[in-house]
Amino acid sequence: MTDLLKLAYDPKNFRDQAHQLVDLIADHLEASLNQTEKIVLPWMDPDKRFLKWQKDLGEDFDFDLFWKDTINETIHIHHPKYLGHQVCASLPLSGLGEMLNGTLNNGSAIYEMGPVSTAMERVVIEWLTGAMGFTSEASGVLTSGGSLGNLTALLAARQHQSGYDHWTHGKKDEFQPAVMVSEESHYSVSRAVHIMGWGQRGVIKVPSDKHHKLDAGKLEEVYKDAERQGIKVLVLIGNACSTSTGSYDPLEKMADFSEKHGLWFHIDGAHGGAASITPKYKHLTKGIERADSIVIDFHKMLGISALTTAVIFRDGKRSYETFNQKASYLLNDEEREPWFNSATRTMECTKNMMGVKVYSILRTYGPQIFIDYFTECYDLGSVFASLISQSADFELPYQPESNIVCYRYIGSGKSEDEINKMNAVIRRKLIESGKFYVVQTHINNKVYLRSSLMNPFTTETDMEELIREIRIYGQSG
Ligand SMILES: Cc1ncc(COP(=O)(O)O)c(C=O)c1O
């Protein structure tokens, strides 16, 4: 055994390092949450940053300095002036779960390699399905992200709906299957369809209405049109909510339509599906319990560190069809895989201890912590939207239903082209200043700024400051 290996595994060394690092992380959290740290994203050109770290590797090492520097250079998601992409300001305790995961390294895709995480994962899934209003037939798994979650669910849908054993025989030339989904869907949906080999014709876009929701009135027409072209629609996908605009599709009407035509109804609830467990916002997901499968990211609106995604099946048996040679209804109980080897149902062969991460939060704070996180952030979305709509020189393109708010500075007397360019410049300047982090999107070919209110510590004062800052950049040209 080398001295270096002995040092790297030395429990005392680990204890000292852990204490030092936890102190630094706690200092960072304090500075971010209280805004004594003024910068959200310490902007640096990517090539310059690469060169900096390349040079660092050859220099003397100081543990404390190294971690301080690393933390400083991160984007500070816990800063109340982070109003960007949909990544939660993770509950610090879930970070400790990550530390346990990384140190104990249970590769939990089979029971023996992750006994406690596997058991906790099932408890978490049962709690979630119960809270969402499913019966005890429902089941599911945790996996690494919404993108993989959508693929996991759609693979099961394909196997179940094809009418033959798709997994074994692959796609038949004469058979063009497809999903129907709104124009607003996340790209991971179309990516999953392409991975499944259904090609471009496998994604049929249903137009959305002026609120950016799937237009249920168009479903029948789009479906018939697909049939006329010889396309067999197998799946209907609803957004709860859409990524770009945060709008909820009419899930009940979509469930009715799916039932009528024998389609698999999948809901991409990666961002907002968890509304269904909150008293205040559950109306947004009315009908969710009628879906065949649903994806919910714990790392978006439920405060858990990335990546932790629930893939839920109304009929839990179907979760075995994702990678199964036979449809689950053809298997007898002895043939069926046992629930506790999650590799049979998820892509991961080595899986991190997601069950522990979620369970530890549920156990420590109770389910209310998830409700509080979700509700506070959605409430902040309304506050921000109303501030924007009260500002005459700003435009709010639609009334948001979630904590994702799109808006733009219009100033006065400017052409469409000038407004688009101006908002792109405003975002770049904001980011380079480091004072706020917001993102950008296109709606009807126009440039909008986009903010997801992901941090319950963001205040109305922060929002007013952002509006002022945008105005200054807009006016300075
Ligand atoms: C609606 C929706 N689905 C899926 C995803 C992908 O999730 P992940 O980033 O966890 O892969 C996102 C991410 O923003 C999303 O908004």
Short mmCIF file of C-alpha atoms and ligand atoms in Angstrom, two decimals:
data_model
loop_
_atom_site.label_atom_id
_atom_site.label_comp_id
_atom_site.label_asym_id
_atom_site.label_seq_id
_atom_site.Cartn_x
_atom_site.Cartn_y
_atom_site.Cartn_z
CA MET A 1 0.00 0.00 0.00
CA THR A 2 1.50 3.34 -1.00
CA ASP A 3 1.67 6.23 1.45
CA LEU A 4 -0.42 8.25 -0.97
CA LEU A 5 -3.24 5.71 -0.93
CA LYS A 6 -3.05 5.49 2.86
CA LEU A 7 -3.38 9.26 3.11
CA ALA A 8 -6.26 9.43 0.64
CA TYR A 9 -8.28 6.87 2.64
CA ASP A 10 -7.26 8.06 6.09
CA PRO A 11 -10.51 8.63 8.05
CA LYS A 12 -8.93 11.42 10.08
CA ASN A 13 -7.81 13.16 6.92
CA PHE A 14 -11.33 12.77 5.51
CA ARG A 15 -12.90 14.14 8.68
CA ASP A 16 -10.67 17.23 8.57
CA GLN A 17 -11.29 17.79 4.87
CA ALA A 18 -15.04 17.33 5.28
CA HIS A 19 -15.24 19.78 8.17
CA GLN A 20 -13.25 22.33 6.24
CA LEU A 21 -15.35 21.93 3.12
CA VAL A 22 -18.68 21.95 4.93
CA ASP A 23 -17.62 25.17 6.65
CA LEU A 24 -16.79 26.74 3.31
CA ILE A 25 -20.10 25.61 1.80
CA ALA A 26 -22.02 26.97 4.80
CA ASP A 27 -20.15 30.30 4.48
CA HIS A 28 -21.05 30.37 0.81
CA LEU A 29 -24.72 29.66 1.54
CA GLU A 30 -24.81 32.42 4.13
CA ALA A 31 -23.16 34.92 1.80
CA SER A 32 -25.44 33.99 -1.09
CA LEU A 33 -28.73 33.87 0.78
CA ASN A 34 -28.00 37.13 2.64
CA GLN A 35 -26.51 38.76 -0.43
CA THR A 36 -23.31 39.84 1.26
CA GLU A 37 -21.96 38.18 -1.85
CA LYS A 38 -23.02 40.56 -4.63
CA ILE A 39 -22.22 38.45 -7.66
CA VAL A 40 -24.48 35.66 -8.94
CA LEU A 41 -22.36 34.47 -11.85
CA PRO A 42 -18.70 35.49 -11.82
CA TRP A 43 -18.46 35.86 -15.58
CA MET A 44 -15.25 34.93 -17.35
CA ASP A 45 -14.65 34.02 -20.96
CA PRO A 46 -14.66 30.16 -21.22
CA ASP A 47 -11.21 29.96 -22.85
CA LYS A 48 -9.74 32.24 -20.22
CA ARG A 49 -11.23 30.13 -17.45
CA PHE A 50 -9.90 26.95 -19.00
CA LEU A 51 -6.40 28.46 -19.15
CA LYS A 52 -6.68 29.56 -15.54
CA TRP A 53 -7.43 26.03 -14.33
CA GLN A 54 -4.92 24.49 -16.67
CA LYS A 55 -2.25 26.69 -15.10
CA ASP A 56 -3.59 25.95 -11.60
CA LEU A 57 -2.84 22.25 -12.00
CA GLY A 58 0.87 22.95 -12.10
CA GLU A 59 0.93 25.24 -9.05
CA ASP A 60 1.33 24.64 -5.31
CA PHE A 61 -1.82 23.21 -3.73
CA ASP A 62 -3.73 24.65 -0.81
CA PHE A 63 -6.89 22.69 0.12
CA ASP A 64 -8.76 25.64 1.58
CA LEU A 65 -7.86 28.03 -1.22
CA PHE A 66 -8.68 25.48 -3.90
CA TRP A 67 -12.22 24.92 -2.62
CA LYS A 68 -12.80 28.63 -1.94
CA ASP A 69 -11.77 29.41 -5.48
CA THR A 70 -13.94 26.64 -6.90
CA ILE A 71 -16.99 27.75 -4.96
CA ASN A 72 -16.43 31.39 -5.93
CA GLU A 73 -16.37 30.51 -9.60
CA THR A 74 -19.65 28.60 -9.54
CA ILE A 75 -22.95 30.10 -10.57
CA HIS A 76 -24.59 30.86 -7.25
CA ILE A 77 -27.97 29.15 -7.54
CA HIS A 78 -28.81 30.00 -3.92
CA HIS A 79 -28.41 33.72 -4.55
CA PRO A 80 -31.82 35.45 -4.53
CA LYS A 81 -30.80 37.28 -7.71
CA TYR A 82 -30.49 34.00 -9.58
CA LEU A 83 -33.63 34.01 -11.73
CA GLY A 84 -32.49 31.76 -14.52
CA HIS A 85 -32.89 28.15 -15.60
CA GLN A 86 -35.06 25.65 -13.79
CA VAL A 87 -32.59 24.24 -11.32
CA CYS A 88 -33.68 24.45 -7.70
CA ALA A 89 -31.87 26.22 -4.90
CA SER A 90 -31.26 22.79 -3.42
CA LEU A 91 -31.99 22.16 0.23
CA PRO A 92 -28.57 22.00 1.90
CA LEU A 93 -29.41 18.66 3.47
CA SER A 94 -29.70 17.09 0.05
CA GLY A 95 -26.08 18.15 -0.47
CA LEU A 96 -25.16 16.10 2.57
CA GLY A 97 -27.03 13.19 1.01
CA GLU A 98 -24.80 13.68 -2.03
CA MET A 99 -21.74 13.52 0.19
CA LEU A 100 -22.93 10.24 1.65
CA ASN A 101 -23.65 8.95 -1.83
CA GLY A 102 -20.23 9.91 -3.09
CA THR A 103 -18.40 8.51 -0.12
CA LEU A 104 -20.28 5.25 0.36
CA ASN A 105 -20.71 4.81 -3.39
CA ASN A 106 -23.51 2.23 -3.32
CA GLY A 107 -24.17 1.52 -6.99
CA SER A 108 -27.82 1.07 -6.27
CA ALA A 109 -29.26 -0.40 -9.47
CA ILE A 110 -29.46 -3.84 -7.91
CA TYR A 111 -30.68 -4.47 -4.39
CA GLU A 112 -27.49 -5.98 -3.04
CA MET A 113 -25.50 -2.96 -4.19
CA GLY A 114 -27.89 -0.44 -2.67
CA PRO A 115 -30.11 -2.08 -0.09
CA VAL A 116 -31.13 0.99 1.87
CA SER A 117 -31.41 3.31 -1.11
CA THR A 118 -33.55 0.78 -2.97
CA ALA A 119 -35.97 0.43 -0.06
CA MET A 120 -36.10 4.20 0.46
CA GLU A 121 -36.70 4.76 -3.25
CA ARG A 122 -39.81 2.60 -3.09
CA VAL A 123 -41.07 4.47 -0.02
CA VAL A 124 -40.50 7.78 -1.82
CA ILE A 125 -42.32 6.62 -4.96
CA GLU A 126 -45.24 5.29 -2.90
CA TRP A 127 -45.44 8.53 -0.97
CA LEU A 128 -45.36 10.60 -4.16
CA THR A 129 -47.94 8.54 -6.07
CA GLY A 130 -50.22 8.61 -3.02
CA ALA A 131 -49.83 12.38 -2.66
CA MET A 132 -50.61 12.83 -6.37
CA GLY A 133 -53.85 10.89 -6.06
CA PHE A 134 -52.91 7.57 -7.65
CA THR A 135 -54.14 4.22 -6.37
CA SER A 136 -51.76 1.64 -4.91
CA GLU A 137 -51.48 0.10 -8.41
CA ALA A 138 -49.15 2.93 -9.33
CA SER A 139 -45.41 2.50 -9.11
CA GLY A 140 -42.23 3.80 -10.64
CA VAL A 141 -38.55 4.46 -10.29
CA LEU A 142 -36.06 7.23 -9.74
CA THR A 143 -33.67 8.02 -12.56
CA SER A 144 -31.07 10.56 -13.64
CA GLY A 145 -33.00 13.49 -15.04
CA GLY A 146 -36.15 14.39 -16.90
CA SER A 147 -34.63 13.67 -20.31
CA LEU A 148 -33.84 10.11 -19.35
CA GLY A 149 -37.18 9.94 -17.54
CA ASN A 150 -39.09 10.83 -20.70
CA LEU A 151 -37.17 8.20 -22.65
CA THR A 152 -37.79 5.60 -19.94
CA ALA A 153 -41.54 6.23 -20.03
CA LEU A 154 -41.76 6.41 -23.81
CA LEU A 155 -39.92 3.10 -24.22
CA ALA A 156 -42.56 1.49 -22.03
CA ALA A 157 -45.28 3.22 -24.06
CA ARG A 158 -43.75 1.90 -27.28
CA GLN A 159 -43.62 -1.67 -26.02
CA HIS A 160 -47.14 -1.51 -24.65
CA GLN A 161 -48.78 0.19 -27.61
CA SER A 162 -47.06 -1.28 -30.66
CA GLY A 163 -49.26 -4.34 -30.86
CA TYR A 164 -46.21 -6.56 -31.29
CA ASP A 165 -42.99 -7.15 -29.37
CA HIS A 166 -41.15 -4.03 -30.46
CA TRP A 167 -38.25 -4.61 -28.10
CA THR A 168 -37.38 -7.94 -29.73
CA HIS A 169 -38.25 -7.28 -33.35
CA GLY A 170 -37.46 -3.57 -33.70
CA LYS A 171 -39.27 -1.15 -35.96
CA LYS A 172 -41.12 -2.59 -38.92
CA ASP A 173 -40.73 -0.80 -42.25
CA GLU A 174 -44.44 -0.59 -42.91
CA PHE A 175 -45.17 0.74 -39.43
CA GLN A 176 -44.66 4.47 -38.77
CA PRO A 177 -45.47 5.10 -35.10
CA ALA A 178 -45.69 8.58 -33.64
CA VAL A 179 -46.32 10.67 -30.57
CA MET A 180 -48.50 13.77 -30.58
CA VAL A 181 -47.22 16.66 -28.49
CA SER A 182 -47.57 20.43 -28.36
CA GLU A 183 -45.17 22.76 -30.14
CA GLU A 184 -43.98 23.85 -26.70
CA SER A 185 -42.59 20.49 -25.61
CA HIS A 186 -39.07 20.13 -24.24
CA TYR A 187 -36.51 18.91 -26.75
CA SER A 188 -35.92 15.77 -24.72
CA VAL A 189 -39.28 14.47 -25.95
CA SER A 190 -38.36 14.69 -29.61
CA ARG A 191 -34.88 13.39 -28.77
CA ALA A 192 -36.39 10.33 -27.07
CA VAL A 193 -38.57 9.66 -30.13
CA HIS A 194 -35.54 9.88 -32.40
CA ILE A 195 -33.57 7.56 -30.12
CA MET A 196 -36.45 5.09 -30.42
CA GLY A 197 -35.93 5.16 -34.18
CA TRP A 198 -39.23 6.78 -35.11
CA GLY A 199 -37.54 9.65 -36.97
CA GLN A 200 -38.91 13.07 -37.76
CA ARG A 201 -42.32 11.72 -38.75
CA GLY A 202 -42.55 10.18 -35.30
CA VAL A 203 -43.14 13.58 -33.68
CA ILE A 204 -46.41 15.22 -34.60
CA LYS A 205 -46.75 18.72 -33.29
CA VAL A 206 -50.16 19.91 -32.16
CA PRO A 207 -50.55 23.70 -32.37
CA SER A 208 -50.82 25.63 -29.13
CA ASP A 209 -53.26 28.39 -28.29
CA LYS A 210 -52.48 31.99 -27.37
CA HIS A 211 -51.71 30.93 -23.81
CA HIS A 212 -49.07 28.49 -25.15
CA LYS A 213 -51.13 25.48 -24.10
CA LEU A 214 -51.82 22.60 -26.44
CA ASP A 215 -54.98 23.49 -28.35
CA ALA A 216 -57.28 20.57 -27.50
CA GLY A 217 -59.68 21.66 -30.24
CA LYS A 218 -57.04 20.70 -32.82
CA LEU A 219 -56.35 17.17 -31.51
CA GLU A 220 -58.92 15.35 -33.63
CA GLU A 221 -57.91 17.10 -36.83
CA VAL A 222 -54.18 16.46 -36.30
CA TYR A 223 -54.83 12.83 -35.39
CA LYS A 224 -56.98 12.21 -38.49
CA ASP A 225 -54.41 13.90 -40.66
CA ALA A 226 -51.72 11.58 -39.32
CA GLU A 227 -53.93 8.56 -39.97
CA ARG A 228 -54.47 9.70 -43.56
CA GLN A 229 -50.69 9.74 -44.00
CA GLY A 230 -50.46 6.19 -42.69
CA ILE A 231 -48.95 7.26 -39.36
CA LYS A 232 -50.06 5.33 -36.30
CA VAL A 233 -50.23 7.63 -33.28
CA LEU A 234 -49.47 5.62 -30.15
CA VAL A 235 -48.83 8.27 -27.54
CA LEU A 236 -50.17 11.67 -26.55
CA ILE A 237 -47.86 13.82 -24.43
CA GLY A 238 -48.92 16.68 -22.20
CA ASN A 239 -46.72 19.40 -20.72
CA ALA A 240 -47.09 20.20 -17.05
CA CYS A 241 -45.75 22.69 -17.63
CA SER A 242 -43.90 23.68 -20.79
CA THR A 243 -40.27 24.70 -20.43
CA SER A 244 -40.21 27.95 -22.30
CA THR A 245 -43.45 29.55 -21.13
CA GLY A 246 -44.42 27.51 -18.08
CA SER A 247 -47.92 26.82 -19.42
CA TYR A 248 -49.97 23.78 -18.46
CA ASP A 249 -51.63 21.77 -21.21
CA PRO A 250 -55.34 20.87 -20.79
CA LEU A 251 -54.62 17.49 -19.22
CA GLU A 252 -58.21 16.40 -18.63
CA LYS A 253 -59.20 16.94 -22.24
CA MET A 254 -56.05 15.16 -23.34
CA ALA A 255 -56.84 12.23 -21.04
CA ASP A 256 -60.33 12.04 -22.61
CA PHE A 257 -58.83 12.08 -26.08
CA SER A 258 -56.28 9.39 -25.20
CA GLU A 259 -59.00 7.15 -23.80
CA LYS A 260 -61.17 7.63 -26.86
CA HIS A 261 -58.39 6.62 -29.26
CA GLY A 262 -56.62 4.07 -27.07
CA LEU A 263 -53.45 6.17 -26.80
CA TRP A 264 -50.85 6.07 -24.05
CA PHE A 265 -51.05 9.36 -22.19
CA HIS A 266 -47.67 10.57 -20.97
CA ILE A 267 -47.18 13.78 -19.00
CA ASP A 268 -43.87 15.59 -18.98
CA GLY A 269 -44.19 17.10 -15.53
CA ALA A 270 -40.44 17.52 -15.08
CA HIS A 271 -40.89 21.11 -14.00
CA GLY A 272 -44.42 21.55 -12.74
CA GLY A 273 -45.92 18.09 -12.25
CA ALA A 274 -45.44 18.43 -8.52
CA ALA A 275 -48.18 21.07 -8.46
CA SER A 276 -50.38 18.01 -7.96
CA ILE A 277 -49.16 17.59 -4.37
CA THR A 278 -49.78 21.21 -3.36
CA PRO A 279 -53.16 22.42 -2.13
CA LYS A 280 -52.75 25.82 -3.79
CA TYR A 281 -51.66 24.79 -7.29
CA LYS A 282 -53.05 21.29 -7.77
CA HIS A 283 -55.83 22.67 -9.99
CA LEU A 284 -53.16 23.16 -12.68
CA THR A 285 -52.62 19.42 -12.99
CA LYS A 286 -56.24 18.31 -12.87
CA GLY A 287 -56.40 14.97 -14.66
CA ILE A 288 -52.77 14.03 -13.96
CA GLU A 289 -53.84 10.84 -12.20
CA ARG A 290 -55.34 9.62 -15.48
CA ALA A 291 -51.96 9.61 -17.23
CA ASP A 292 -50.26 6.31 -18.02
CA SER A 293 -46.86 7.74 -17.16
CA ILE A 294 -45.50 10.95 -15.67
CA VAL A 295 -42.06 12.38 -15.17
CA ILE A 296 -41.33 14.69 -12.22
CA ASP A 297 -37.92 16.19 -11.49
CA PHE A 298 -37.15 16.46 -7.80
CA HIS A 299 -34.24 18.72 -8.78
CA LYS A 300 -36.49 21.34 -10.31
CA MET A 301 -39.44 22.19 -8.08
CA LEU A 302 -38.88 19.92 -5.09
CA GLY A 303 -35.60 21.23 -3.69
CA ILE A 304 -33.47 18.13 -4.21
CA SER A 305 -30.00 18.37 -5.72
CA ALA A 306 -29.60 17.25 -9.35
CA LEU A 307 -30.22 14.74 -10.74
CA THR A 308 -33.26 13.03 -9.22
CA THR A 309 -36.29 12.26 -11.35
CA ALA A 310 -39.37 10.18 -10.64
CA VAL A 311 -40.88 8.18 -13.51
CA ILE A 312 -44.34 7.13 -12.43
CA PHE A 313 -46.68 4.61 -14.04
CA ARG A 314 -50.39 4.56 -13.22
CA ASP A 315 -50.26 0.81 -13.66
CA GLY A 316 -46.96 -0.01 -12.00
CA LYS A 317 -46.54 -3.24 -13.96
CA ARG A 318 -45.95 -1.23 -17.09
CA SER A 319 -42.71 0.12 -15.69
CA TYR A 320 -41.20 -3.29 -16.49
CA GLU A 321 -41.96 -2.87 -20.18
CA THR A 322 -39.33 -0.18 -20.72
CA PHE A 323 -36.59 -2.73 -21.29
CA ASN A 324 -38.61 -5.88 -21.29
CA GLN A 325 -38.82 -8.37 -24.06
CA LYS A 326 -42.45 -9.06 -23.32
CA ALA A 327 -45.35 -6.84 -22.44
CA SER A 328 -45.96 -7.06 -18.71
CA TYR A 329 -49.48 -8.35 -19.15
CA LEU A 330 -48.04 -11.41 -20.91
CA LEU A 331 -45.85 -12.30 -17.95
CA ASN A 332 -46.97 -14.29 -14.96
CA ASP A 333 -45.86 -13.28 -11.47
CA GLU A 334 -42.93 -15.71 -11.35
CA GLU A 335 -41.53 -14.41 -14.62
CA ARG A 336 -41.81 -10.78 -13.62
CA GLU A 337 -38.67 -9.03 -12.40
CA PRO A 338 -38.69 -8.26 -8.68
CA TRP A 339 -39.23 -4.61 -7.81
CA PHE A 340 -35.98 -4.30 -5.91
CA ASN A 341 -33.58 -4.55 -8.85
CA SER A 342 -34.15 -1.14 -10.34
CA ALA A 343 -31.72 -1.77 -13.23
CA THR A 344 -34.49 -3.77 -14.86
CA ARG A 345 -36.55 -0.60 -15.08
CA THR A 346 -34.05 2.24 -15.37
CA MET A 347 -31.23 3.03 -17.75
CA GLU A 348 -28.62 3.14 -15.00
CA CYS A 349 -26.51 0.07 -14.40
CA THR A 350 -24.70 1.86 -11.59
CA LYS A 351 -27.10 4.26 -9.95
CA ASN A 352 -26.46 6.84 -7.30
CA MET A 353 -28.29 6.75 -3.98
CA MET A 354 -31.19 8.94 -5.08
CA GLY A 355 -33.58 7.17 -2.74
CA VAL A 356 -31.51 8.27 0.27
CA LYS A 357 -31.36 11.86 -0.93
CA VAL A 358 -35.13 12.25 -1.21
CA TYR A 359 -36.04 10.05 1.74
CA SER A 360 -33.72 11.93 4.11
CA ILE A 361 -35.51 15.19 3.28
CA LEU A 362 -38.94 13.59 3.61
CA ARG A 363 -37.91 12.05 6.94
CA THR A 364 -36.33 15.21 8.36
CA TYR A 365 -38.82 17.87 7.32
CA GLY A 366 -41.90 15.91 6.26
CA PRO A 367 -43.79 16.33 2.95
CA GLN A 368 -44.62 19.95 3.81
CA ILE A 369 -41.09 20.99 2.80
CA PHE A 370 -41.86 20.03 -0.81
CA ILE A 371 -45.20 21.83 -0.72
CA ASP A 372 -43.61 24.94 0.80
CA TYR A 373 -40.78 25.06 -1.73
CA PHE A 374 -43.10 24.64 -4.70
CA THR A 375 -45.77 27.04 -3.45
CA GLU A 376 -43.37 29.82 -2.45
CA CYS A 377 -41.65 29.74 -5.85
CA TYR A 378 -44.93 29.73 -7.78
CA ASP A 379 -46.19 32.60 -5.63
CA LEU A 380 -43.04 34.56 -6.49
CA GLY A 381 -43.78 33.98 -10.19
CA SER A 382 -47.10 35.83 -9.77
CA VAL A 383 -45.47 38.67 -7.87
CA PHE A 384 -42.85 39.12 -10.59
CA ALA A 385 -45.43 38.95 -13.38
CA SER A 386 -47.55 41.61 -11.73
CA LEU A 387 -44.52 43.91 -11.29
CA ILE A 388 -43.72 43.50 -14.97
CA SER A 389 -47.27 44.20 -16.04
CA GLN A 390 -47.30 47.39 -13.94
CA SER A 391 -44.24 48.68 -15.80
CA ALA A 392 -45.38 50.49 -18.95
CA ASP A 393 -42.03 50.12 -20.68
CA PHE A 394 -42.07 46.30 -20.26
CA GLU A 395 -44.15 43.69 -22.00
CA LEU A 396 -45.61 40.55 -20.44
CA PRO A 397 -46.65 38.39 -23.41
CA TYR A 398 -49.15 36.27 -21.45
CA GLN A 399 -50.20 35.72 -17.84
CA PRO A 400 -47.89 33.01 -16.48
CA GLU A 401 -49.36 30.04 -14.62
CA SER A 402 -46.12 28.97 -12.99
CA ASN A 403 -42.87 30.45 -11.72
CA ILE A 404 -41.52 30.71 -15.29
CA VAL A 405 -42.03 34.28 -16.44
CA CYS A 406 -41.25 35.65 -19.91
CA TYR A 407 -41.00 39.39 -20.42
CA ARG A 408 -39.08 42.03 -22.32
CA TYR A 409 -38.11 45.64 -22.16
CA ILE A 410 -39.76 47.62 -24.95
CA GLY A 411 -38.83 51.20 -24.04
CA SER A 412 -40.76 53.52 -26.30
CA GLY A 413 -41.05 54.02 -30.05
CA LYS A 414 -38.76 51.11 -30.97
CA SER A 415 -39.20 48.74 -33.91
CA GLU A 416 -39.60 44.99 -33.41
CA ASP A 417 -36.10 44.40 -34.69
CA GLU A 418 -34.65 46.99 -32.30
CA ILE A 419 -36.53 45.46 -29.36
CA ASN A 420 -35.21 41.98 -30.16
CA LYS A 421 -31.63 43.18 -30.40
CA MET A 422 -31.98 45.35 -27.30
CA ASN A 423 -33.18 42.46 -25.14
CA ALA A 424 -30.37 40.20 -26.30
CA VAL A 425 -27.89 42.95 -25.38
CA ILE A 426 -29.60 43.52 -22.02
CA ARG A 427 -29.22 39.86 -21.13
CA ARG A 428 -25.56 39.78 -22.13
CA LYS A 429 -24.83 42.91 -20.08
CA LEU A 430 -26.74 41.54 -17.08
CA ILE A 431 -24.77 38.33 -17.18
CA GLU A 432 -21.45 40.04 -17.61
CA SER A 433 -22.22 42.34 -14.70
CA GLY A 434 -22.82 39.26 -12.54
CA LYS A 435 -25.56 41.08 -10.63
CA PHE A 436 -28.47 38.95 -11.87
CA TYR A 437 -28.86 35.77 -13.83
CA VAL A 438 -31.76 35.56 -16.27
CA VAL A 439 -32.11 33.61 -19.50
CA GLN A 440 -33.60 34.22 -22.90
CA THR A 441 -36.24 32.59 -25.07
CA HIS A 442 -38.11 33.11 -28.32
CA ILE A 443 -41.88 33.44 -28.45
CA ASN A 444 -43.46 33.90 -31.88
CA ASN A 445 -39.98 34.68 -33.22
CA LYS A 446 -39.49 37.52 -30.76
CA VAL A 447 -36.72 37.67 -28.17
CA TYR A 448 -37.89 37.60 -24.55
CA LEU A 449 -36.08 37.51 -21.27
CA ARG A 450 -37.09 34.54 -19.17
CA SER A 451 -36.88 34.11 -15.43
CA SER A 452 -37.67 31.06 -13.37
CA LEU A 453 -38.26 32.06 -9.77
CA MET A 454 -36.41 29.11 -8.26
CA ASN A 455 -35.33 30.62 -5.00
CA PRO A 456 -37.80 31.15 -2.15
CA PHE A 457 -35.41 33.81 -0.78
CA THR A 458 -35.93 36.11 -3.78
CA THR A 459 -37.89 39.16 -2.64
CA GLU A 460 -40.04 41.78 -4.33
CA THR A 461 -37.17 44.22 -3.75
CA ASP A 462 -34.83 41.97 -5.75
CA MET A 463 -37.36 41.89 -8.57
CA GLU A 464 -37.78 45.67 -8.55
CA GLU A 465 -34.02 46.01 -8.68
CA LEU A 466 -33.88 43.67 -11.67
CA ILE A 467 -36.50 45.72 -13.48
CA ARG A 468 -34.53 48.91 -12.78
CA GLU A 469 -31.30 47.31 -13.94
CA ILE A 470 -32.88 46.11 -17.19
CA ARG A 471 -34.29 49.55 -17.81
CA ILE A 472 -30.86 51.15 -17.33
CA TYR A 473 -29.25 48.72 -19.80
CA GLY A 474 -32.14 49.17 -22.22
CA GLN A 475 -31.86 52.95 -22.10
CA SER A 476 -28.08 52.96 -22.37
CA GLY A 477 -28.39 51.26 -25.79
C1 LIG B 1 -40.55 20.16 -19.33
C2 LIG B 1 -39.17 19.59 -19.24
N1 LIG B 1 -38.97 18.30 -19.53
C3 LIG B 1 -37.75 17.74 -19.45
C4 LIG B 1 -36.65 18.48 -19.08
C5 LIG B 1 -35.30 17.82 -19.01
O1 LIG B 1 -34.99 17.56 -17.69
P1 LIG B 1 -33.48 17.26 -17.22
O2 LIG B 1 -32.75 18.55 -17.39
O3 LIG B 1 -33.63 16.83 -15.82
O4 LIG B 1 -32.95 16.18 -18.11
C6 LIG B 1 -36.81 19.84 -18.79
C7 LIG B 1 -35.65 20.67 -18.40
O5 LIG B 1 -35.68 21.86 -18.36
C8 LIG B 1 -38.10 20.40 -18.86
O6 LIG B 1 -38.32 21.69 -18.57
#
